[in-house]
Short mmCIF file of C-alpha atoms in Angstrom, two decimals:
data_model
loop_
_atom_site.label_atom_id
_atom_site.label_comp_id
_atom_site.label_asym_id
_atom_site.label_seq_id
_atom_site.Cartn_x
_atom_site.Cartn_y
_atom_site.Cartn_z
CA MET A 155 39.70 -22.92 0.54
CA ALA A 156 38.03 -26.74 0.17
CA VAL A 157 35.14 -26.41 -2.19
CA ALA A 158 32.03 -28.29 -0.72
CA PRO A 159 30.90 -31.45 -2.84
CA ARG A 160 28.37 -31.01 -5.72
CA GLY A 161 24.72 -30.29 -4.54
CA GLU A 162 25.83 -29.06 -1.31
CA THR A 163 27.01 -26.03 0.22
CA THR A 164 28.77 -24.46 3.52
CA VAL A 165 26.97 -22.62 5.65
CA THR A 166 27.97 -18.75 6.29
CA PRO A 167 25.59 -17.44 9.31
CA PRO A 168 25.32 -13.98 9.39
CA VAL A 169 24.61 -13.78 13.13
CA ALA A 170 28.63 -13.89 14.11
CA ALA A 171 31.71 -13.35 12.47
CA SER A 172 33.85 -15.94 14.48
CA ALA A 173 31.00 -18.56 13.00
CA ALA A 174 31.16 -17.29 9.52
CA ALA A 175 35.39 -17.34 9.86
CA ILE A 176 34.90 -21.43 10.39
CA ARG A 177 34.97 -23.85 7.63
CA THR A 178 32.32 -26.67 8.01
CA ASP A 179 34.16 -28.73 5.24
CA GLU A 180 37.57 -29.29 7.18
CA PRO A 181 38.91 -29.90 10.49
CA THR A 182 39.93 -27.04 12.65
CA THR A 183 42.39 -26.62 15.18
CA ASP A 184 39.99 -25.82 17.95
CA PRO A 185 37.26 -28.53 17.61
CA ALA A 186 35.40 -27.47 20.84
CA ALA A 187 35.04 -23.78 19.24
CA ALA A 188 34.28 -25.35 16.24
CA SER A 189 31.37 -27.08 17.52
CA ALA A 190 30.24 -24.34 19.60
CA ALA A 191 30.07 -22.13 16.22
CA THR A 192 28.25 -24.86 14.45
CA ALA A 193 25.64 -24.75 16.71
CA ASP A 194 24.88 -21.46 16.99
CA ALA A 195 24.62 -21.12 13.36
CA GLN A 196 21.93 -23.87 13.47
CA ALA A 197 20.08 -22.25 16.19
CA PRO A 198 16.21 -21.35 14.87
CA ALA A 199 15.29 -17.86 15.06
CA PRO A 200 14.26 -16.25 18.38
CA THR A 201 10.25 -16.42 18.64
CA GLY A 202 7.89 -14.57 20.87
CA LEU A 203 10.64 -11.64 21.63
CA PRO A 204 9.06 -8.68 23.46
CA GLY A 205 7.19 -6.08 21.36
CA ASN A 206 7.31 -8.03 18.43
CA GLY A 207 3.41 -8.78 18.57
CA ASP A 208 3.84 -12.26 18.52
CA ASP A 209 2.69 -12.74 22.09
CA ASP A 210 0.58 -16.63 21.98
CA PRO A 211 2.18 -18.27 24.90
CA ASP A 212 1.17 -21.63 23.40
CA GLU A 213 3.03 -21.00 19.98
CA ARG A 214 6.35 -19.83 21.94
CA THR A 215 6.24 -22.74 23.71
CA ALA A 216 5.83 -24.62 20.93
CA ALA A 217 8.27 -23.21 18.98
CA ASP A 218 10.90 -23.68 22.31
CA SER A 219 10.31 -27.08 22.25
CA ALA A 220 10.98 -27.88 18.70
CA ALA A 221 14.19 -25.61 19.30
CA GLN A 222 15.13 -27.76 22.23
CA GLY A 223 14.44 -31.07 20.51
CA ARG A 224 16.48 -29.89 17.81
CA THR A 225 19.46 -28.82 20.21
CA HIS A 226 19.42 -32.24 21.81
CA ALA A 227 19.52 -34.21 18.63
CA SER A 228 23.02 -35.18 17.11
CA ARG A 229 25.02 -31.98 16.24
CA PRO A 230 27.05 -32.43 12.81
CA SER A 231 30.96 -32.75 13.57
CA PRO A 232 33.43 -29.98 12.12
CA THR A 233 33.94 -32.30 9.33
CA THR A 234 30.26 -32.51 8.17
CA THR A 235 28.81 -30.36 5.02
CA LEU A 236 25.56 -28.91 6.13
CA PRO A 237 22.85 -28.80 3.56
CA ALA A 238 22.42 -25.29 1.66
CA THR A 239 20.20 -23.18 3.83
CA SER A 240 18.85 -19.57 3.12
CA SER A 241 20.38 -17.02 5.28
CA ALA A 242 17.48 -14.28 3.97
CA ARG A 243 14.99 -16.12 5.61
CA PRO A 244 15.19 -17.22 9.66
CA LEU A 245 13.77 -20.74 10.35
CA SER A 246 10.25 -20.78 11.46
CA PHE A 247 8.02 -23.59 12.83
CA PRO A 248 4.27 -24.18 12.06
CA THR A 249 1.93 -22.65 14.21
CA ARG A 250 -1.70 -23.10 14.17
CA ALA A 251 -2.76 -20.09 11.81
CA ARG A 252 -1.11 -19.38 9.15
CA PHE A 253 -0.54 -15.87 9.71
CA THR A 254 1.72 -16.23 12.55
CA ARG A 255 4.92 -17.57 10.01
CA PRO A 256 7.20 -14.51 9.00
CA GLY A 257 7.23 -14.06 5.36
CA GLY A 258 3.54 -15.05 4.64
CA MET A 259 0.75 -13.01 3.28
CA PHE A 260 -0.60 -12.42 6.21
CA SER A 261 2.83 -12.19 8.60
CA SER A 262 2.18 -8.80 9.82
CA LEU A 263 -1.04 -9.52 11.19
CA ARG A 264 1.20 -11.05 14.10
CA VAL A 265 1.72 -7.60 15.53
CA ARG A 266 -1.56 -7.80 18.06
CA ASN A 267 -1.61 -3.62 17.46
CA TYR A 268 -1.93 -4.27 13.70
CA ARG A 269 -4.47 -6.91 14.28
CA TYR A 270 -6.90 -4.31 15.83
CA TYR A 271 -6.25 -1.73 13.47
CA PHE A 272 -7.10 -4.26 10.71
CA ALA A 273 -10.18 -5.44 11.99
CA GLY A 274 -11.49 -1.76 13.15
CA GLN A 275 -10.54 -0.82 9.54
CA VAL A 276 -12.79 -3.69 8.04
CA VAL A 277 -15.82 -2.40 9.57
CA SER A 278 -15.05 1.07 8.63
CA ASN A 279 -14.01 0.70 5.40
CA THR A 280 -17.78 -0.77 4.45
CA GLY A 281 -19.12 2.06 6.47
CA THR A 282 -17.15 4.57 4.17
CA TRP A 283 -18.05 2.76 0.82
CA MET A 284 -21.78 2.58 2.26
CA GLN A 285 -21.79 6.25 2.53
CA ARG A 286 -19.94 6.69 -0.82
CA ILE A 287 -22.97 5.09 -2.54
CA ALA A 288 -25.53 6.63 -0.07
CA GLN A 289 -24.50 10.17 -1.01
CA ASP A 290 -23.93 10.11 -4.66
CA TRP A 291 -27.77 8.36 -4.74
CA LEU A 292 -29.11 10.91 -1.99
CA VAL A 293 -27.72 14.18 -4.34
CA LEU A 294 -29.31 12.33 -7.65
CA SER A 295 -32.18 11.85 -6.12
CA LEU A 296 -32.27 15.73 -4.77
CA THR A 297 -31.28 17.06 -8.32
CA GLY A 298 -31.56 14.76 -10.70
CA SER A 299 -28.21 16.05 -12.29
CA PRO A 300 -24.90 14.25 -12.75
CA LEU A 301 -23.09 17.37 -12.99
CA ALA A 302 -24.31 18.03 -8.87
CA VAL A 303 -22.64 14.69 -8.10
CA GLY A 304 -19.58 15.50 -9.60
CA ILE A 305 -19.56 19.01 -7.45
CA THR A 306 -19.88 16.94 -4.62
CA THR A 307 -16.80 14.76 -5.24
CA ALA A 308 -14.87 17.91 -6.30
CA MET A 309 -15.78 19.51 -2.71
CA GLN A 310 -14.16 16.28 -0.78
CA PHE A 311 -11.11 16.17 -2.79
CA LEU A 312 -10.56 19.71 -3.06
CA PRO A 313 -9.17 20.62 0.55
CA MET A 314 -6.55 17.58 -0.62
CA LEU A 315 -5.37 19.91 -3.04
CA LEU A 316 -5.05 22.88 -1.70
CA LEU A 317 -3.75 21.69 1.78
CA GLY A 318 -2.64 18.29 1.77
CA LEU A 319 0.77 19.09 2.20
CA PHE A 320 0.00 20.88 5.35
CA GLY A 321 -1.93 17.74 6.70
CA GLY A 322 1.51 15.87 6.67
CA VAL A 323 3.04 18.61 8.50
CA LEU A 324 0.76 18.24 11.32
CA ALA A 325 1.11 14.29 11.12
CA ASP A 326 4.75 15.03 11.72
CA ARG A 327 4.37 17.52 14.57
CA MET A 328 1.54 14.98 16.82
CA PRO A 329 1.06 11.77 18.28
CA LYS A 330 0.00 9.57 15.36
CA ARG A 331 -2.48 7.32 17.27
CA ARG A 332 -3.76 9.97 19.22
CA LEU A 333 -4.15 12.42 16.05
CA LEU A 334 -6.09 9.35 14.50
CA ILE A 335 -8.75 9.00 17.48
CA TYR A 336 -9.59 12.60 16.81
CA THR A 337 -9.97 12.38 13.19
CA GLN A 338 -11.82 9.44 13.38
CA GLY A 339 -14.00 10.64 15.82
CA ALA A 340 -14.47 14.23 13.77
CA MET A 341 -15.68 11.58 10.52
CA GLY A 342 -18.04 9.77 13.17
CA LEU A 343 -20.04 13.06 14.16
CA LEU A 344 -19.89 14.12 9.94
CA ALA A 345 -21.67 10.99 9.42
CA ALA A 346 -23.91 11.30 12.06
CA GLY A 347 -24.91 14.64 11.23
CA LEU A 348 -25.63 14.39 7.77
CA ALA A 349 -27.69 11.14 8.64
CA VAL A 350 -29.84 13.04 10.80
CA LEU A 351 -30.38 15.71 8.47
CA THR A 352 -31.47 13.06 6.30
CA VAL A 353 -33.39 10.88 8.27
CA GLY A 354 -35.58 14.20 9.50
CA GLY A 355 -36.29 15.04 5.83
CA VAL A 356 -34.51 18.55 6.33
CA VAL A 357 -31.55 17.68 3.91
CA THR A 358 -30.40 19.74 0.80
CA PRO A 359 -27.97 19.59 -1.98
CA TYR A 360 -26.04 22.61 -0.19
CA TYR A 361 -25.81 20.77 3.25
CA VAL A 362 -24.45 17.44 1.37
CA TYR A 363 -21.87 19.83 -0.21
CA ALA A 364 -20.56 21.47 3.06
CA PHE A 365 -20.58 18.02 4.41
CA ALA A 366 -18.05 16.79 1.94
CA LEU A 367 -16.02 19.88 2.42
CA LEU A 368 -15.80 19.29 5.98
CA LEU A 369 -15.07 15.69 5.38
CA GLY A 370 -12.16 16.57 3.00
CA LEU A 371 -10.65 18.84 5.21
CA VAL A 372 -10.70 16.12 8.03
CA THR A 373 -9.20 13.80 5.56
CA VAL A 374 -6.65 16.42 4.88
CA VAL A 375 -4.87 15.45 8.27
CA ASP A 376 -6.24 11.46 8.46
CA ASN A 377 -4.61 10.24 5.29
CA PRO A 378 -0.92 11.14 5.62
CA THR A 379 -1.14 10.18 9.54
CA ARG A 380 -2.72 6.82 8.68
CA GLN A 381 -0.21 6.09 5.86
CA ALA A 382 2.89 7.08 8.39
CA PHE A 383 0.79 5.19 11.36
CA VAL A 384 1.67 1.82 9.98
CA SER A 385 5.11 1.91 10.23
CA GLU A 386 4.70 2.48 13.92
CA MET A 387 2.79 -0.72 14.33
CA VAL A 388 4.46 -2.95 12.37
CA GLY A 389 8.31 -2.00 11.71
CA PRO A 390 9.93 -1.50 8.74
CA LYS A 391 10.02 -5.50 8.45
CA ASP A 392 6.50 -5.96 8.16
CA LEU A 393 5.64 -3.08 6.10
CA ALA A 394 5.21 -3.35 2.80
CA ASN A 395 3.06 -6.67 3.89
CA ALA A 396 0.83 -4.27 6.28
CA VAL A 397 0.56 -1.55 3.50
CA SER A 398 -0.55 -4.49 0.80
CA LEU A 399 -3.32 -5.75 3.36
CA ASN A 400 -4.25 -2.40 3.97
CA ALA A 401 -4.96 -2.55 -0.12
CA ALA A 402 -6.75 -5.72 0.07
CA ASN A 403 -8.88 -4.55 3.42
CA PHE A 404 -10.04 -1.41 1.01
CA GLN A 405 -10.99 -3.64 -2.01
CA THR A 406 -12.76 -6.28 0.04
CA ALA A 407 -14.96 -3.25 1.74
CA ARG A 408 -15.36 -2.26 -2.03
CA LEU A 409 -16.90 -5.13 -2.91
CA VAL A 410 -19.07 -5.21 0.32
CA GLY A 411 -19.81 -2.04 1.06
CA PRO A 412 -21.77 -0.81 -2.39
CA ALA A 413 -23.88 -4.02 -2.14
CA VAL A 414 -25.06 -3.35 1.37
CA ALA A 415 -25.89 0.05 1.01
CA GLY A 416 -27.93 -0.56 -2.13
CA LEU A 417 -30.15 -2.80 -0.31
CA LEU A 418 -30.41 -0.49 2.92
CA ILE A 419 -31.41 2.46 0.68
CA ALA A 420 -33.77 0.65 -1.03
CA ALA A 421 -35.48 -0.33 2.52
CA VAL A 422 -35.13 2.54 4.64
CA GLY A 423 -33.37 5.11 2.74
CA SER A 424 -29.79 6.96 2.69
CA GLY A 425 -29.94 8.43 5.86
CA TRP A 426 -29.68 5.10 7.65
CA ALA A 427 -26.67 4.03 5.62
CA PHE A 428 -25.25 7.32 6.80
CA ALA A 429 -25.95 6.50 10.36
CA VAL A 430 -24.43 2.60 9.57
CA ASN A 431 -21.21 4.38 8.47
CA ALA A 432 -21.41 6.81 11.47
CA LEU A 433 -21.19 3.98 13.88
CA SER A 434 -18.71 2.03 12.17
CA PHE A 435 -15.91 4.25 13.36
CA ALA A 436 -16.24 3.47 16.83
CA ALA A 437 -14.73 -0.10 15.61
CA VAL A 438 -11.42 1.69 14.75
CA ILE A 439 -11.52 3.97 17.76
CA GLY A 440 -11.91 1.24 19.83
CA GLY A 441 -9.06 -0.86 18.19
CA LEU A 442 -6.59 2.34 18.87
CA LEU A 443 -7.54 2.80 22.04
CA ALA A 444 -6.84 -1.11 23.01
CA MET A 445 -3.27 -0.87 21.31
CA ARG A 446 -0.78 -1.82 23.73
CA GLU A 447 1.65 1.63 23.57
CA GLY A 448 4.87 -0.57 24.79
CA GLU A 449 4.61 -2.37 21.62
CA LEU A 450 4.41 0.59 19.01
CA ARG A 451 7.32 2.17 17.74
CA PRO A 452 6.56 5.95 17.65
CA THR A 453 7.88 8.57 16.13
CA ALA A 454 9.25 11.40 18.49
CA PRO A 455 6.89 14.39 17.27
CA ILE A 456 8.71 17.73 15.81
CA ALA A 457 8.56 20.81 17.52
CA ARG A 458 6.73 23.44 15.95
CA GLU A 459 8.88 25.64 13.41
CA LYS A 460 8.79 28.02 10.40
CA GLY A 461 9.81 26.37 7.47
CA GLN A 462 8.68 22.99 8.42
CA LEU A 463 6.41 23.01 4.76
CA ARG A 464 9.41 24.00 2.82
CA GLU A 465 12.00 21.36 4.07
CA GLY A 466 9.40 18.62 3.31
CA LEU A 467 9.45 19.85 -0.57
CA ARG A 468 13.26 20.35 -0.05
CA TYR A 469 14.21 16.83 1.10
CA VAL A 470 12.15 15.18 -1.34
CA LYS A 471 13.47 17.24 -4.38
CA GLU A 472 17.26 16.16 -3.09
CA ARG A 473 16.55 12.57 -3.06
CA PRO A 474 15.81 11.01 -6.41
CA GLU A 475 14.58 7.93 -4.85
CA LEU A 476 11.78 9.66 -3.50
CA LEU A 477 10.89 12.31 -6.15
CA TRP A 478 10.86 10.32 -9.20
CA PRO A 479 7.99 8.01 -7.77
CA MET A 480 6.41 10.86 -6.31
CA VAL A 481 6.63 12.29 -9.98
CA LEU A 482 5.03 8.87 -11.45
CA ALA A 483 2.35 8.63 -8.83
CA GLY A 484 1.21 12.06 -9.92
CA PHE A 485 0.82 10.78 -13.58
CA ILE A 486 -0.70 7.82 -13.02
CA GLY A 487 -3.37 9.36 -10.10
CA THR A 488 -3.91 12.49 -12.16
CA PHE A 489 -4.68 10.78 -15.06
CA GLY A 490 -4.75 6.61 -15.04
CA PHE A 491 -7.31 6.27 -11.89
CA ASN A 492 -10.25 8.10 -14.05
CA PHE A 493 -12.45 5.10 -13.97
CA PRO A 494 -15.71 6.48 -12.60
CA THR A 495 -15.92 8.66 -15.59
CA LEU A 496 -14.78 5.97 -18.34
CA LEU A 497 -16.49 3.35 -17.30
CA SER A 498 -20.05 4.86 -17.48
CA GLY A 499 -18.78 6.00 -21.03
CA PHE A 500 -18.11 2.33 -22.05
CA ALA A 501 -20.82 0.70 -20.41
CA TYR A 502 -23.50 3.46 -21.87
CA ASP A 503 -21.81 4.50 -25.33
CA THR A 504 -19.51 2.14 -26.20
CA PHE A 505 -21.22 -1.28 -25.23
CA LYS A 506 -24.84 -0.30 -24.60
CA VAL A 507 -25.50 -2.55 -21.67
CA GLY A 508 -27.70 -1.63 -18.66
CA ALA A 509 -27.17 -0.75 -15.06
CA GLY A 510 -26.52 -4.66 -14.07
CA GLN A 511 -23.55 -5.01 -16.26
CA TYR A 512 -22.00 -1.35 -15.46
CA GLY A 513 -21.81 -2.35 -11.90
CA LEU A 514 -20.59 -5.89 -13.19
CA LEU A 515 -17.47 -3.77 -14.61
CA ASN A 516 -16.85 -1.58 -11.33
CA THR A 517 -16.40 -5.43 -9.95
CA ALA A 518 -14.22 -6.54 -12.15
CA MET A 519 -11.81 -3.99 -11.56
CA ALA A 520 -12.40 -4.34 -7.86
CA VAL A 521 -11.61 -8.47 -8.06
CA GLY A 522 -8.37 -7.58 -9.52
CA SER A 523 -7.26 -4.66 -7.40
CA LEU A 524 -8.01 -7.29 -4.25
CA ALA A 525 -5.95 -9.60 -6.11
CA GLY A 526 -3.20 -7.52 -6.77
CA ALA A 527 -2.99 -6.26 -3.26
CA LEU A 528 -2.79 -10.21 -1.88
CA LEU A 529 0.12 -10.72 -4.28
CA ALA A 530 1.81 -7.94 -3.35
CA ALA A 531 1.43 -9.06 0.25
CA ARG A 532 3.45 -12.15 -0.76
CA ARG A 533 6.51 -9.99 -1.88
CA GLY A 534 9.35 -8.36 0.11
CA ALA A 535 10.26 -5.13 0.25
CA PRO A 536 9.55 -2.89 -3.10
CA ARG A 537 11.74 -2.07 -5.46
CA LEU A 538 12.07 1.01 -8.32
CA ARG A 539 12.21 -1.39 -10.92
CA ARG A 540 8.88 -3.45 -9.84
CA LEU A 541 7.17 -0.15 -9.05
CA VAL A 542 8.04 1.05 -12.88
CA GLY A 543 7.15 -2.35 -14.10
CA ALA A 544 3.84 -2.18 -12.81
CA ALA A 545 3.33 1.16 -13.80
CA LEU A 546 4.24 0.49 -17.75
CA ALA A 547 1.96 -2.71 -17.72
CA PHE A 548 -1.05 -0.55 -16.15
CA GLY A 549 -0.71 1.83 -19.12
CA ALA A 550 -0.18 -0.50 -21.95
CA LEU A 551 -3.19 -2.69 -20.25
CA GLU A 552 -5.18 0.45 -20.74
CA VAL A 553 -3.66 1.03 -24.19
CA VAL A 554 -5.05 -2.63 -24.93
CA ALA A 555 -8.36 -2.22 -23.07
CA ALA A 556 -9.40 0.86 -25.32
CA PHE A 557 -9.56 -1.22 -28.43
CA ALA A 558 -11.42 -4.25 -26.60
CA PRO A 559 -13.80 -5.79 -29.04
CA ASP A 560 -16.38 -6.74 -26.83
CA TYR A 561 -17.73 -6.16 -23.48
CA TRP A 562 -16.16 -9.02 -21.73
CA THR A 563 -13.07 -8.54 -23.26
CA PHE A 564 -13.12 -5.06 -21.69
CA ALA A 565 -14.15 -6.71 -17.89
CA LEU A 566 -11.05 -9.45 -17.97
CA LEU A 567 -8.61 -6.65 -19.31
CA LEU A 568 -10.01 -4.63 -16.60
CA MET A 569 -9.12 -7.01 -13.82
CA LEU A 570 -5.60 -7.11 -14.82
CA ILE A 571 -5.41 -3.28 -14.95
CA GLY A 572 -6.93 -3.81 -11.34
CA VAL A 573 -4.20 -6.42 -10.56
CA PHE A 574 -1.22 -4.06 -11.92
CA GLY A 575 -2.82 -0.93 -10.80
CA LEU A 576 -3.11 -1.96 -7.00
CA SER A 577 0.67 -3.69 -7.75
CA PHE A 578 1.77 0.12 -8.00
CA ASN A 579 -0.39 1.73 -5.42
CA THR A 580 1.03 -0.54 -2.55
CA SER A 581 4.85 -0.14 -4.24
CA VAL A 582 5.08 3.10 -4.03
CA ASN A 583 3.16 3.82 -0.35
CA SER A 584 5.63 1.14 0.77
CA MET A 585 8.66 2.15 -0.69
CA LEU A 586 8.70 5.85 0.10
CA GLN A 587 7.95 4.93 3.64
CA LEU A 588 11.06 2.51 3.87
CA ALA A 589 13.47 5.26 2.25
CA THR A 590 12.03 8.35 4.51
CA ASP A 591 13.52 9.15 7.58
CA PRO A 592 11.14 8.78 10.53
CA GLU A 593 10.81 12.41 11.73
CA MET A 594 9.88 13.28 7.69
CA ARG A 595 7.53 10.48 7.00
CA GLY A 596 3.97 12.64 7.58
CA ARG A 597 5.51 15.13 5.31
CA VAL A 598 6.47 12.87 2.62
CA MET A 599 2.95 10.73 3.06
CA GLY A 600 1.21 13.85 2.48
CA LEU A 601 2.85 14.92 -0.38
CA LEU A 602 2.26 11.45 -2.28
CA VAL A 603 -1.49 11.61 -1.15
CA LEU A 604 -1.96 15.03 -2.75
CA VAL A 605 0.10 14.24 -5.80
CA PHE A 606 -2.03 10.31 -5.93
CA THR A 607 -5.05 11.82 -4.91
CA GLY A 608 -4.99 15.59 -5.02
CA GLY A 609 -4.62 15.78 -8.77
CA THR A 610 -8.34 14.56 -9.60
CA PRO A 611 -10.29 17.80 -9.41
CA ILE A 612 -7.37 18.48 -12.66
CA GLY A 613 -7.03 15.16 -14.41
CA ALA A 614 -11.15 14.36 -14.03
CA PRO A 615 -11.97 17.38 -16.04
CA VAL A 616 -9.65 16.69 -18.18
CA VAL A 617 -10.39 13.07 -19.05
CA GLY A 618 -14.10 13.61 -19.08
CA TRP A 619 -13.83 16.27 -22.02
CA VAL A 620 -12.00 13.98 -24.02
CA THR A 621 -14.45 11.09 -23.45
CA ALA A 622 -17.20 13.64 -24.01
CA SER A 623 -15.93 15.26 -27.31
CA TYR A 624 -14.13 11.70 -29.33
CA GLY A 625 -15.74 9.13 -27.39
CA PRO A 626 -14.89 6.56 -24.28
CA ARG A 627 -12.39 4.45 -26.49
CA LEU A 628 -10.30 7.57 -27.26
CA GLY A 629 -10.24 8.64 -23.44
CA LEU A 630 -9.02 5.47 -22.30
CA LEU A 631 -6.39 5.41 -24.77
CA ALA A 632 -4.94 8.98 -23.82
CA CYS A 633 -5.00 7.90 -20.13
CA GLY A 634 -3.23 4.54 -21.07
CA LEU A 635 -0.60 6.52 -23.23
CA VAL A 636 -0.01 9.35 -20.59
CA SER A 637 0.44 6.32 -17.93
CA ALA A 638 2.76 4.64 -19.83
CA LEU A 639 4.78 7.34 -21.30
CA ALA A 640 5.21 8.96 -18.11
CA ALA A 641 6.90 5.00 -16.46
CA ALA A 642 8.97 4.88 -19.34
CA ALA A 643 10.67 8.08 -18.85
CA VAL A 644 10.83 7.96 -14.87
CA GLY A 645 12.20 4.40 -15.63
CA LEU A 646 14.91 5.91 -18.09
CA VAL A 647 15.70 8.93 -15.79
CA LEU A 648 16.16 6.47 -12.50
CA ALA A 649 18.69 4.07 -14.71
CA ARG A 650 20.58 7.09 -15.94
CA SER A 651 20.61 8.58 -12.35
CA ALA A 652 21.78 5.30 -10.64
CA ASP A 653 24.13 4.53 -13.82
CA LEU A 654 22.59 1.23 -14.75
CA LYS A 655 22.97 -1.10 -17.82
CA VAL A 656 21.21 -4.16 -18.82
CA ARG A 657 23.29 -7.29 -18.63
CA PHE A 658 22.38 -10.29 -20.66
CA ASP A 659 24.11 -13.78 -19.50
CA LEU A 660 23.16 -16.66 -21.51
CA HIS A 661 24.82 -19.04 -19.30
CA PRO A 662 23.52 -17.84 -15.98
CA GLY A 663 24.00 -20.71 -13.81
CA ARG A 664 22.03 -21.56 -10.94
CA GLY A 665 19.97 -19.08 -9.43
CA GLY A 666 21.33 -16.13 -11.83
CA ARG A 667 19.37 -14.48 -14.40
CA VAL A 668 19.45 -14.08 -18.55
CA VAL A 669 18.45 -10.64 -18.19
CA ALA A 670 19.49 -8.67 -15.14
CA VAL A 671 19.79 -4.69 -14.26
CA VAL A 672 23.24 -3.88 -12.87
CA PRO A 673 25.15 -0.76 -11.79
CA ARG A 674 27.82 -0.04 -14.86
CA THR A 675 30.40 1.13 -12.16
CA VAL A 676 30.68 1.48 -8.53
CA ALA A 677 29.95 5.13 -7.87
CA PRO A 678 29.36 5.93 -3.97
CA ARG A 679 27.21 8.83 -4.55
CA LYS A 680 25.03 6.81 -6.38
CA SER A 681 25.24 3.26 -4.74
CA GLU A 682 21.89 4.24 -2.46
CA LEU A 683 19.92 4.80 -5.51
CA ALA A 684 21.05 1.81 -7.55
CA ALA A 685 20.16 -0.29 -4.65
CA ALA A 686 16.74 0.99 -4.58
CA CYS A 687 16.94 0.44 -8.24
#
């Protein structure tokens, strides 16, 4: 086979085997066939296909015009060597908005249904953060006890710990879009009820506990359903990007919501913050109702049968590419993410700062998390090595932050912790969805929500006890060590299970790596896990 001149490469288009068999650096016996194959190889990827969400006719027209211009331009002859192109990234044309270009930071927003969902979540997440702040302040003002605030939080998370797996089963049994309309409506009614009691002046701590418990029960079903519904809106190609943008959406609301809540509470009281949150659910429900059902990729609901919960657990247990990320998420969620307790300890006991600088620590964490979500949105499908690496960096940074000499160094480290914490969060979410069969996705995501957030009632008291007994530095050090050791252990287990090794190449050549993780042998039973790594 002839070799292309230095600095150029031959094109092997993946679209047709016949085109791959034709050399572009030698004459062929059939010039007409070679010319046709070359033209097909150079044709741009189609745009504006039905159901792909790119429904702007003006953009399709512009792309088509550009494609026609290329068609009528001079075509290379069979003896022409074509410049190097990446077969993994189809040709695209400039459009008026960045998010309409495939592969960009906002690529999933080109899907119409997801745009409606994302816009509704912007409003709803802001209202949710407003209610969180207003709820804690209301309980504190009614009781004067931080313990009562902790009880309210525990009441909201306890249903997830006890019933989280059943929520995943319901997500697989019912149409997810319809189920989300029900759950979001129920959350709106709960917020409205709490607003009426608070504005009317008849609210008591026990009412708040009851509403927190009811909200937790609804969240048991809503959370895994929302997670699994993302893939039905955007499909596997843009799933990782959409998960990252959802995280960025939530972190942006985390920056805006508490500030708005503070102003509203100071002006008119906590009850009106609950009322605003109740109204915010109308944005989500409106977006869900405005979606085009024909452009969704719905998973057929499974019939109700006995043993479906055990089936989901067995499904995860038998697949190491699901089991070990789930185990790692459990350790990180239970022990790594306990910042409310830790940050208050560092602010008041370690650095002796006031409420304003305590709030700045939370802001630094949110800014880092937002940056991590946006960086994750630029990447492609996640790999297990990236997931383990993010968890390891997250734990190591917590260890370093435990020894921060001053307030500003600690705040800077919190930003970095936020970057890697969100990178891990989005990676494990999108990886598990991509590796799961559609009919099992609700149960798998329910299990993920259970291990990641359901461990809070267990981890928070343990971390709180260590912090109260030995100080915030030792508490954060323990959290970081547990997270880093769990990441290292899971990484070793995955490498051993996939039969991987580290390869060093001092002369990697163009596009190569000095250090790479590669399989030791080609073992069919381990090839799937090795590919995921």
